[in-house]
Amino acid sequence: FNILTAGGFLLSAVLSAVVMVSGFLTFGGAADGYILNNYATTDKLAQLARLAIGGSIVTTYPLLHQGLRDTVQEALAQNGVTASRQSITFTMVLSIMLVGMKLTNLGVVAAVSGALVSTSLVYVLPSIMFGQMLAARKDKSSVAKLELLGSRLITILGVFMVAVGMKAAF
């Protein structure tokens, strides 16, 4: 299992590096945020890539939307607000459509997603959960206090990284 997992990650890293280096060597620093915009509209492979990205978005969206919609509905219910699935779906799709009509650079979407979601999942949320667990234990030992301090420092670092990422995105 470990060899297969490490091999999969290594192969993924190598392929990503090859694609990134190829894109940079092809376009240099003048590359558009959405790399496929750098190719001619008549380029057959670029058209195929655009079609594949569209297919990926169309088939992935329902999975992500359902989870978000259910979470929003549960959060509203916990606050005493009742809303139908249809009204939540309509509001979410309308909001996403309006944002999509306004944004023309997918690089901004990727940067915001990376800054908010990825950094929060890696640094902020785990350190908050770990800190809450440590605080609930009420362990007064010096090791526990040091762990709690480390957890809070990682949370602060994560929030700072979110801010820097958001600033860089805009």
PDB file of N, CA and C in Angstrom, residues 124-139 144 147-153 155:
ATOM      1  N   VAL A 124      -5.844  25.896   9.202  1.00  0.00           N
ATOM      2  CA  VAL A 124      -6.742  26.540  10.159  1.00  0.00           C
ATOM      3  C   VAL A 124      -7.665  25.541  10.864  1.00  0.00           C
ATOM      4  N   LEU A 125      -8.457  24.809  10.111  1.00  0.00           N
ATOM      5  CA  LEU A 125      -9.461  23.940  10.731  1.00  0.00           C
ATOM      6  C   LEU A 125      -8.864  22.819  11.583  1.00  0.00           C
ATOM      7  N   PRO A 126      -7.840  22.090  11.105  1.00  0.00           N
ATOM      8  CA  PRO A 126      -7.276  21.043  11.980  1.00  0.00           C
ATOM      9  C   PRO A 126      -6.689  21.598  13.274  1.00  0.00           C
ATOM     10  N   SER A 127      -6.026  22.742  13.196  1.00  0.00           N
ATOM     11  CA  SER A 127      -5.431  23.287  14.417  1.00  0.00           C
ATOM     12  C   SER A 127      -6.503  23.797  15.379  1.00  0.00           C
ATOM     13  N   ILE A 128      -7.610  24.316  14.852  1.00  0.00           N
ATOM     14  CA  ILE A 128      -8.719  24.721  15.727  1.00  0.00           C
ATOM     15  C   ILE A 128      -9.327  23.494  16.407  1.00  0.00           C
ATOM     16  N   MET A 129      -9.557  22.427  15.623  1.00  0.00           N
ATOM     17  CA  MET A 129     -10.132  21.214  16.208  1.00  0.00           C
ATOM     18  C   MET A 129      -9.200  20.606  17.252  1.00  0.00           C
ATOM     19  N   PHE A 130      -7.908  20.568  16.948  1.00  0.00           N
ATOM     20  CA  PHE A 130      -6.942  20.021  17.895  1.00  0.00           C
ATOM     21  C   PHE A 130      -6.897  20.878  19.158  1.00  0.00           C
ATOM     22  N   GLY A 131      -6.916  22.181  18.988  1.00  0.00           N
ATOM     23  CA  GLY A 131      -6.923  23.082  20.138  1.00  0.00           C
ATOM     24  C   GLY A 131      -8.162  22.897  21.001  1.00  0.00           C
ATOM     25  N   GLN A 132      -9.328  22.718  20.361  1.00  0.00           N
ATOM     26  CA  GLN A 132     -10.566  22.479  21.112  1.00  0.00           C
ATOM     27  C   GLN A 132     -10.494  21.165  21.886  1.00  0.00           C
ATOM     28  N   MET A 133      -9.917  20.148  21.237  1.00  0.00           N
ATOM     29  CA  MET A 133      -9.780  18.860  21.908  1.00  0.00           C
ATOM     30  C   MET A 133      -8.863  18.980  23.126  1.00  0.00           C
ATOM     31  N   LEU A 134      -7.745  19.693  22.952  1.00  0.00           N
ATOM     32  CA  LEU A 134      -6.818  19.879  24.071  1.00  0.00           C
ATOM     33  C   LEU A 134      -7.466  20.671  25.199  1.00  0.00           C
ATOM     34  N   ALA A 135      -8.208  21.711  24.846  1.00  0.00           N
ATOM     35  CA  ALA A 135      -8.861  22.529  25.868  1.00  0.00           C
ATOM     36  C   ALA A 135      -9.928  21.730  26.615  1.00  0.00           C
ATOM     37  N   ALA A 136     -10.627  20.846  25.914  1.00  0.00           N
ATOM     38  CA  ALA A 136     -11.677  20.035  26.546  1.00  0.00           C
ATOM     39  C   ALA A 136     -11.092  19.022  27.525  1.00  0.00           C
ATOM     40  N   ARG A 137      -9.863  18.602  27.285  1.00  0.00           N
ATOM     41  CA  ARG A 137      -9.212  17.631  28.180  1.00  0.00           C
ATOM     42  C   ARG A 137      -8.871  18.230  29.536  1.00  0.00           C
ATOM     43  N   LYS A 138      -8.705  19.539  29.557  1.00  0.00           N
ATOM     44  CA  LYS A 138      -8.346  20.269  30.787  1.00  0.00           C
ATOM     45  C   LYS A 138      -7.050  19.751  31.405  1.00  0.00           C
ATOM     46  N   ASP A 139      -6.140  19.354  30.538  1.00  0.00           N
ATOM     47  CA  ASP A 139      -4.820  18.890  30.984  1.00  0.00           C
ATOM     48  C   ASP A 139      -3.955  20.121  31.241  1.00  0.00           C
ATOM     49  N   ALA A 144       0.942  19.748  27.444  1.00  0.00           N
ATOM     50  CA  ALA A 144      -0.371  20.109  26.900  1.00  0.00           C
ATOM     51  C   ALA A 144      -0.447  21.602  26.612  1.00  0.00           C
ATOM     52  N   GLU A 147       1.506  22.200  23.464  1.00  0.00           N
ATOM     53  CA  GLU A 147       0.739  21.747  22.300  1.00  0.00           C
ATOM     54  C   GLU A 147      -0.368  22.741  21.960  1.00  0.00           C
ATOM     55  N   LEU A 148      -1.053  23.241  22.983  1.00  0.00           N
ATOM     56  CA  LEU A 148      -2.125  24.215  22.764  1.00  0.00           C
ATOM     57  C   LEU A 148      -1.576  25.506  22.167  1.00  0.00           C
ATOM     58  N   LEU A 149      -0.429  25.949  22.654  1.00  0.00           N
ATOM     59  CA  LEU A 149       0.220  27.140  22.096  1.00  0.00           C
ATOM     60  C   LEU A 149       0.595  26.906  20.633  1.00  0.00           C
ATOM     61  N   GLY A 150       1.178  25.741  20.347  1.00  0.00           N
ATOM     62  CA  GLY A 150       1.535  25.413  18.964  1.00  0.00           C
ATOM     63  C   GLY A 150       0.319  25.383  18.060  1.00  0.00           C
ATOM     64  N   SER A 151      -0.766  24.813  18.561  1.00  0.00           N
ATOM     65  CA  SER A 151      -2.005  24.758  17.789  1.00  0.00           C
ATOM     66  C   SER A 151      -2.519  26.158  17.480  1.00  0.00           C
ATOM     67  N   ARG A 152      -2.477  27.028  18.456  1.00  0.00           N
ATOM     68  CA  ARG A 152      -2.955  28.406  18.243  1.00  0.00           C
ATOM     69  C   ARG A 152      -2.038  29.171  17.297  1.00  0.00           C
ATOM     70  N   LEU A 153      -0.740  28.922  17.382  1.00  0.00           N
ATOM     71  CA  LEU A 153       0.194  29.577  16.454  1.00  0.00           C
ATOM     72  C   LEU A 153      -0.044  29.116  15.017  1.00  0.00           C
ATOM     73  N   THR A 155      -2.897  28.102  13.833  1.00  0.00           N
ATOM     74  CA  THR A 155      -4.147  28.749  13.419  1.00  0.00           C
ATOM     75  C   THR A 155      -3.877  30.176  12.954  1.00  0.00           C
TER      76      THR A 155
END
